[in-house]
Amino acid sequence: MKRFVLIISAVLLLGLTSCKTTEVENIPADLTAAQLLQLGQDAESASQYKAAEKYFVTTIQRFGLDNAIYVEARYELGNCYLKEKKYDMAKGCFTEILSMYENSGIGELPAAFQKLANIGLGKIPE
């Protein structure tokens, strides 16, 4: 229950902080989480960070109740913020991910994102 409340709170907070740059209506409703994540990664690779953020936030809004998808999208969003030098926002994403791992059982979340979140935190200047 605690994890559910944490996830819902984060989704609501993310929605409030990103509503200026996210127009979910323009993204087709039939896209899968994998397709949204790929579009976000493609946009990020092309240095189109606002578009990338839009895809990652949409992934969270549409599929965020699935913890594995939520963690992956949240990591990608944090990585996008890191590239934009929005260090406080990136740190929030990475620390939230690590908190989720602390509060979950073994095997509940994809193991790779715990390590990637730690790496991401290490790239943030103090």
N, CA and C of each residue as an Amber inpcrd file, in Angstrom:
protein
   378
   0.8230000  -1.1890000   0.0000000   0.0000000   0.0000000   0.0000000
   0.8700000   1.2570000   0.0000000   1.9560000   1.2120000   0.7940000
   2.8530000   2.3660000   0.8750000   3.4680000   2.6630000  -0.4960000
   3.8560000   1.6110000  -1.2160000   4.4550000   1.7740000  -2.5380000
   3.4350000   2.3660000  -3.5060000   2.1820000   1.9120000  -3.4210000
   1.1310000   2.4130000  -4.2840000   0.9240000   3.9050000  -4.0570000
   0.8730000   4.3250000  -2.8050000   0.6950000   5.7380000  -2.4760000
   1.8780000   6.5400000  -2.9960000   3.0950000   6.0100000  -2.8570000
   4.2930000   6.6840000  -3.3500000   4.2160000   6.8680000  -4.8680000
   3.7890000   5.8360000  -5.5530000   3.7170000   5.8950000  -7.0140000
   2.6570000   6.9020000  -7.4520000   1.4860000   6.8340000  -6.8520000
   0.4240000   7.7610000  -7.2260000   0.8470000   9.2020000  -6.9440000
   1.4740000   9.4300000  -5.8000000   1.9430000  10.7770000  -5.4580000
   2.9490000  11.2770000  -6.4820000   3.8670000  10.4120000  -6.8710000
   4.8900000  10.8030000  -7.8390000   4.2650000  11.1020000  -9.1990000
   3.3080000  10.2890000  -9.6170000   2.6470000  10.5170000 -10.9040000
   1.9100000  11.8540000 -10.8840000   1.2110000  12.1290000  -9.7900000
   0.4970000  13.4030000  -9.6870000   1.4680000  14.5750000  -9.6790000
   2.5390000  14.4640000  -8.9200000   3.5420000  15.5210000  -8.8600000
   4.1790000  15.7240000 -10.2190000   4.5080000  14.6380000 -10.8780000
   5.1150000  14.7210000 -12.2000000   4.1610000  15.3880000 -13.1720000
   2.8980000  15.0550000 -13.0900000   1.9060000  15.6720000 -13.9600000
   1.7960000  17.1620000 -13.7210000   1.8720000  17.5840000 -12.4710000
   1.7700000  19.0020000 -12.1550000   2.9950000  19.7730000 -12.6090000
   4.1760000  19.1790000 -12.4710000   5.4020000  19.9000000 -12.8190000
   5.6670000  19.9070000 -14.3090000   5.0320000  19.0100000 -15.0460000
   5.3640000  18.9160000 -16.4620000   4.2130000  19.3200000 -17.3690000
   3.1070000  19.7940000 -16.8260000   1.9590000  20.0850000 -17.6700000
   2.2350000  21.2220000 -18.6570000   3.2080000  22.0550000 -18.3990000
   3.5400000  23.1300000 -19.3200000   4.1370000  22.5960000 -20.6180000
   4.8540000  21.4750000 -20.5300000   5.5660000  20.9800000 -21.6990000
   4.9680000  19.7050000 -22.2730000   3.9270000  19.1810000 -21.6590000
   3.3950000  17.9050000 -22.0980000   1.9990000  18.0600000 -22.6590000
   1.8600000  17.7380000 -23.9160000   0.5580000  17.7320000 -24.5520000
   0.2470000  16.2950000 -24.9320000  -0.2880000  15.5540000 -23.9890000
  -0.5310000  14.1330000 -24.1730000  -1.5240000  13.8880000 -25.3040000
  -2.4090000  14.8440000 -25.5680000  -3.4300000  14.6710000 -26.5920000
  -2.8290000  14.4210000 -27.9770000  -1.6370000  14.9100000 -28.2290000
  -1.0120000  14.7670000 -29.5450000  -0.3480000  13.4210000 -29.7620000
  -0.2780000  12.6060000 -28.7580000   0.3490000  11.2910000 -28.8700000
  -0.7550000  10.2550000 -29.0460000  -0.6760000   9.4310000 -30.0930000
  -1.7310000   8.4370000 -30.3150000  -1.9850000   7.5730000 -29.0860000
  -3.2350000   7.3590000 -28.7870000  -3.6330000   6.6260000 -27.5880000
  -3.3380000   5.1310000 -27.6770000  -3.1300000   4.6120000 -28.8800000
  -2.9410000   3.1720000 -29.0240000  -1.4760000   2.7270000 -28.9480000
  -0.5620000   3.6430000 -28.6740000   0.8470000   3.2640000 -28.5640000
   1.0830000   2.4610000 -27.2880000   1.9400000   1.4610000 -27.3790000
   2.3050000   0.6690000 -26.2120000   3.3590000   1.4080000 -25.3980000
   3.6060000   0.9210000 -24.1970000   4.6500000   1.5090000 -23.3620000
   6.0050000   1.4170000 -24.0620000   6.2760000   0.2750000 -24.6640000
   7.5520000   0.0950000 -25.3640000   7.7020000   1.0910000 -26.5110000
   6.6270000   1.3420000 -27.2450000   6.6860000   2.2990000 -28.3450000
   6.9160000   3.7140000 -27.8280000   6.2250000   4.0760000 -26.7600000
   6.4120000   5.4070000 -26.1780000   7.8410000   5.6030000 -25.6810000
   8.3660000   4.5870000 -24.9940000   9.7430000   4.6770000 -24.4960000
  10.7340000   4.8020000 -25.6490000  10.5100000   4.0440000 -26.7220000
  11.4090000   4.1050000 -27.8730000  11.3540000   5.4820000 -28.5340000
  10.1520000   6.0310000 -28.6680000  10.0250000   7.3800000 -29.2390000
  10.7470000   8.4060000 -28.3670000  10.6370000   8.2420000 -27.0570000
  11.3330000   9.1380000 -26.1430000  12.8440000   9.0170000 -26.2690000
  13.3170000   7.7870000 -26.3570000  14.7570000   7.5670000 -26.5050000
  15.2670000   8.1250000 -27.8280000  14.4770000   7.9450000 -28.8840000
  14.8630000   8.4900000 -30.1900000  14.9370000  10.0150000 -30.1420000
  13.9430000  10.6320000 -29.5100000  13.9390000  12.0940000 -29.3890000
  15.1300000  12.5660000 -28.5550000  15.4050000  11.8630000 -27.4670000
  16.5380000  12.2380000 -26.6170000  17.8530000  12.1190000 -27.3770000
  17.9990000  11.0670000 -28.1760000  19.2200000  10.8750000 -28.9710000
  19.4090000  12.0060000 -29.9750000  18.2980000  12.5810000 -30.4220000
  18.3480000  13.6970000 -31.3680000  18.3950000  15.0460000 -30.6520000
  18.6300000  15.0230000 -29.3400000  18.6900000  16.2310000 -28.5060000
  17.3810000  17.0130000 -28.5160000  16.2870000  16.3260000 -28.7360000
  14.9490000  16.9340000 -28.6730000  14.3620000  16.6060000 -27.3070000
  14.8820000  17.2940000 -26.3020000  14.5880000  16.9290000 -24.9140000
  13.1370000  17.1830000 -24.5090000  12.5200000  18.2270000 -25.0250000
  11.1130000  18.4870000 -24.6830000  10.2220000  17.3690000 -25.2250000
  10.4970000  16.9210000 -26.4250000   9.7270000  15.8200000 -27.0020000
   9.9740000  14.5370000 -26.2150000  11.2240000  14.2910000 -25.8660000
  11.5630000  13.1010000 -25.0940000  10.8230000  13.1130000 -23.7620000
  10.8570000  14.2560000 -23.0780000  10.1520000  14.3930000 -21.8070000
   8.6700000  14.0950000 -21.9850000   8.1050000  14.5900000 -23.0550000
   6.6850000  14.3790000 -23.3520000   6.3690000  12.8830000 -23.4620000
   7.2040000  12.1360000 -24.1540000   6.9720000  10.6980000 -24.3120000
   7.1430000   9.9520000 -22.9820000   8.1580000  10.3180000 -22.2080000
   8.3840000   9.6240000 -20.9380000   7.2710000   9.9230000 -19.9330000
   6.8400000  11.1630000 -19.8900000   5.7440000  11.5270000 -18.9840000
   4.4560000  10.8170000 -19.4130000   4.2180000  10.7600000 -20.7090000
   3.0280000  10.0680000 -21.2070000   3.0760000   8.5880000 -20.8510000
   4.2420000   7.9940000 -20.9400000   4.3950000   6.5910000 -20.5520000
   4.0020000   6.4000000 -19.0980000   4.4700000   7.2810000 -18.2410000
   4.1490000   7.1960000 -16.8130000   2.6540000   7.3990000 -16.5900000
   2.0790000   8.3750000 -17.2660000   0.6590000   8.6530000 -17.0800000
  -0.2190000   7.4880000 -17.5460000   0.1680000   6.8600000 -18.6320000
  -0.6680000   5.7920000 -19.1890000  -0.3830000   4.4150000 -18.5910000
   0.8620000   4.1570000 -18.2420000   1.2500000   2.8040000 -17.8260000
   1.9410000   2.7630000 -16.4660000   1.9220000   3.8620000 -15.7350000
   2.6820000   3.9990000 -14.4960000   2.2770000   3.0860000 -13.3630000
   1.1240000   2.4560000 -13.4440000   0.7330000   1.5210000 -12.3830000
   1.5110000   0.2090000 -12.4700000   2.1500000  -0.0310000 -13.5980000
   3.0490000  -1.1800000 -13.7470000   4.4220000  -0.7030000 -13.2600000
   4.8600000  -1.2290000 -12.1270000   6.1030000  -0.7510000 -11.5110000
   7.3150000  -0.8500000 -12.4220000   7.4080000  -1.9030000 -13.2130000
   8.5620000  -2.0710000 -14.1020000   8.5920000  -0.9730000 -15.1650000
   7.4410000  -0.6710000 -15.7270000   7.3670000   0.3940000 -16.7330000
   7.6270000   1.7460000 -16.0860000   7.0480000   1.9550000 -14.9070000
   7.2260000   3.2170000 -14.2020000   8.7100000   3.4880000 -13.9360000
   9.4160000   2.4890000 -13.4330000  10.8350000   2.6620000 -13.1080000
  11.6400000   2.9690000 -14.3700000  11.3570000   2.2720000 -15.4580000
  12.0960000   2.5180000 -16.6950000  11.8230000   3.9220000 -17.2330000
  10.5620000   4.3120000 -17.2590000  10.2180000   5.6420000 -17.7720000
  10.7790000   6.7370000 -16.8720000  10.7330000   6.5100000 -15.5820000
  11.2560000   7.4960000 -14.6270000  12.7690000   7.6230000 -14.7810000
  13.4500000   6.5050000 -15.0100000  14.8950000   6.5600000 -15.2480000
  15.1880000   7.3570000 -16.5200000  14.4610000   7.0410000 -17.5790000
  14.6860000   7.7410000 -18.8520000  14.4340000   9.2370000 -18.6980000
  13.4120000   9.5850000 -17.9480000  13.1170000  10.9900000 -17.6880000
  14.2700000  11.6410000 -16.9120000  14.7740000  10.9490000 -15.8990000
  15.9110000  11.4590000 -15.1320000  17.1380000  11.6450000 -15.9990000
  17.3650000  10.7090000 -16.8770000  18.5080000  10.7950000 -17.7840000
  18.3520000  11.9830000 -18.7350000  17.1280000  12.2130000 -19.1820000
  16.8420000  13.3590000 -20.0410000  17.1240000  14.6660000 -19.2860000
  16.6660000  14.7450000 -18.0450000  16.9320000  15.9310000 -17.2290000
  18.4290000  16.1160000 -17.0060000  19.1420000  15.0260000 -16.8300000
  20.5810000  15.0930000 -16.6320000  21.2600000  15.7160000 -17.8540000
  20.8410000  15.3080000 -19.0420000  21.4180000  15.8630000 -20.2660000
  21.0810000  17.3430000 -20.4330000  19.9420000  17.7550000 -19.8940000
  19.5410000  19.1610000 -19.9670000  20.1570000  19.9910000 -18.8400000
  20.9040000  19.3330000 -17.9770000  21.5220000  19.9570000 -16.8050000
  20.4850000  20.4700000 -15.8080000  19.3500000  19.8150000 -15.7760000
  18.3150000  20.0790000 -14.7690000  18.5770000  19.1030000 -13.6250000
  19.6390000  19.3870000 -12.8950000  20.1670000  18.4300000 -11.9350000
  19.2180000  18.1130000 -10.7830000  18.4750000  19.0980000 -10.2930000
  17.5430000  18.8220000  -9.2000000  16.4460000  17.8550000  -9.6440000
  15.9590000  18.0440000 -10.8600000  14.9040000  17.1680000 -11.3670000
  15.4500000  15.7590000 -11.6220000  16.6520000  15.6860000 -12.1600000
  17.2820000  14.3860000 -12.3940000  17.4890000  13.6560000 -11.0730000
  17.9880000  14.3900000 -10.0850000  18.2230000  13.7890000  -8.7690000
  16.9170000  13.2590000  -8.1770000  15.8400000  13.9950000  -8.3430000
  14.5400000  13.5360000  -7.8480000  14.1170000  12.2240000  -8.4790000
  14.3280000  12.1040000  -9.7740000  13.9830000  10.8590000 -10.4740000
  14.8300000   9.6950000  -9.9550000  16.1330000   9.8970000  -9.8970000
  17.0310000   8.8170000  -9.5090000  16.8400000   8.3980000  -8.0520000
  16.6450000   9.3640000  -7.1700000  16.4630000   9.0030000  -5.7580000
  15.1220000   8.3110000  -5.5410000  14.1110000   8.7020000  -6.2940000
  12.8220000   8.0160000  -6.1900000  12.9520000   6.5550000  -6.6180000
  13.6720000   6.3280000  -7.6990000  13.8790000   4.9590000  -8.1730000
  14.5860000   4.1330000  -7.0990000  15.6340000   4.6800000  -6.5310000
  16.3690000   3.9440000  -5.4940000  15.4910000   3.6820000  -4.2750000
  14.6270000   4.6190000  -3.9480000  13.6900000   4.4280000  -2.8440000
  12.7240000   3.2850000  -3.1380000  12.2950000   3.1930000  -4.3710000
  11.3940000   2.0990000  -4.7500000  12.0730000   0.7490000  -4.5740000
  13.3530000   0.6770000  -4.9090000  14.0850000  -0.5820000  -4.7350000
  14.2380000  -0.9300000  -3.2680000  14.4420000   0.0720000  -2.4360000
  14.5640000  -0.1720000  -0.9980000  13.2700000  -0.7130000  -0.4070000
  12.1440000  -0.3190000  -0.9800000  10.8430000  -0.7050000  -0.4500000
  10.2010000  -1.8770000  -1.1830000  10.9190000  -2.5010000  -2.0980000
  10.3450000  -3.6200000  -2.8460000  11.0820000  -4.9030000  -2.5120000
  10.4540000  -5.9980000  -2.8570000  11.0780000  -7.2960000  -2.6600000
  12.0060000  -7.6320000  -3.8050000  12.8320000  -8.6150000  -3.6000000
  13.7730000  -9.0520000  -4.6350000  12.9880000  -9.5510000  -5.8450000
  13.3630000  -9.0700000  -7.0040000  12.7430000  -9.5090000  -8.2420000
  11.4830000  -8.7560000  -8.6280000  11.0190000  -7.8340000  -7.7960000
   9.8060000  -7.0890000  -8.1260000  10.0430000  -6.0250000  -9.1960000
  11.2580000  -5.5140000  -9.2650000  11.6000000  -4.4630000 -10.2170000
  12.7900000  -4.9140000 -11.0570000  12.8950000  -4.4180000 -12.3030000
  14.0460000  -4.7650000 -13.1320000  15.3510000  -4.3040000 -12.4710000
  16.2600000  -5.2020000 -12.2730000  17.4870000  -4.9230000 -11.5170000
  18.3570000  -3.8420000 -12.1550000  18.3610000  -3.7400000 -13.4580000
  19.2690000  -2.8190000 -14.1460000  19.0600000  -1.3700000 -13.7510000
  17.8240000  -0.9730000 -13.4870000  17.5550000   0.4440000 -13.2450000
  18.0270000   0.9160000 -11.8810000  18.2130000   0.0000000 -10.9480000
  18.7980000   0.3860000  -9.6680000  20.2460000   0.8170000  -9.8940000
  20.9650000   0.0190000 -10.6510000  22.3640000   0.3490000 -10.9430000
  22.4570000   1.6150000 -11.8010000  21.5970000   1.7330000 -12.8050000
  21.6140000   2.9110000 -13.6660000  21.2680000   4.1870000 -12.9030000
  20.3420000   4.0920000 -11.9510000  19.9900000   5.2620000 -11.1390000
  21.1750000   5.6960000 -10.2870000  21.9110000   4.7410000  -9.7440000
  23.1120000   5.0760000  -8.9810000  24.1580000   5.7450000  -9.8660000
  24.3220000   5.2390000 -11.0730000  25.2640000   5.8430000 -12.0210000
  24.8220000   7.2680000 -12.3560000  23.5140000   7.4430000 -12.5940000
  22.9800000   8.7660000 -12.8930000  23.2370000   9.7530000 -11.7730000
  23.0220000   9.3150000 -10.5320000  23.2830000  10.1910000  -9.3770000
  24.7510000  10.5900000  -9.3350000  25.6160000   9.6620000  -9.6920000
  27.0530000   9.9440000  -9.6710000  27.4790000  10.9760000 -10.7010000
  26.6550000  11.2000000 -11.7260000  26.9800000  12.1770000 -12.7670000
  26.5160000  13.5920000 -12.4230000  25.7520000  13.7180000 -11.3490000
  25.2320000  15.0250000 -10.9660000  26.3060000  15.7720000 -10.1660000
  26.6920000  16.9600000 -10.6510000  27.6960000  17.7170000  -9.8920000
  27.1410000  18.1870000  -8.5550000  28.0280000  18.2900000  -7.5910000
  27.5950000  18.7230000  -6.2500000  27.5440000  20.2100000  -6.1400000
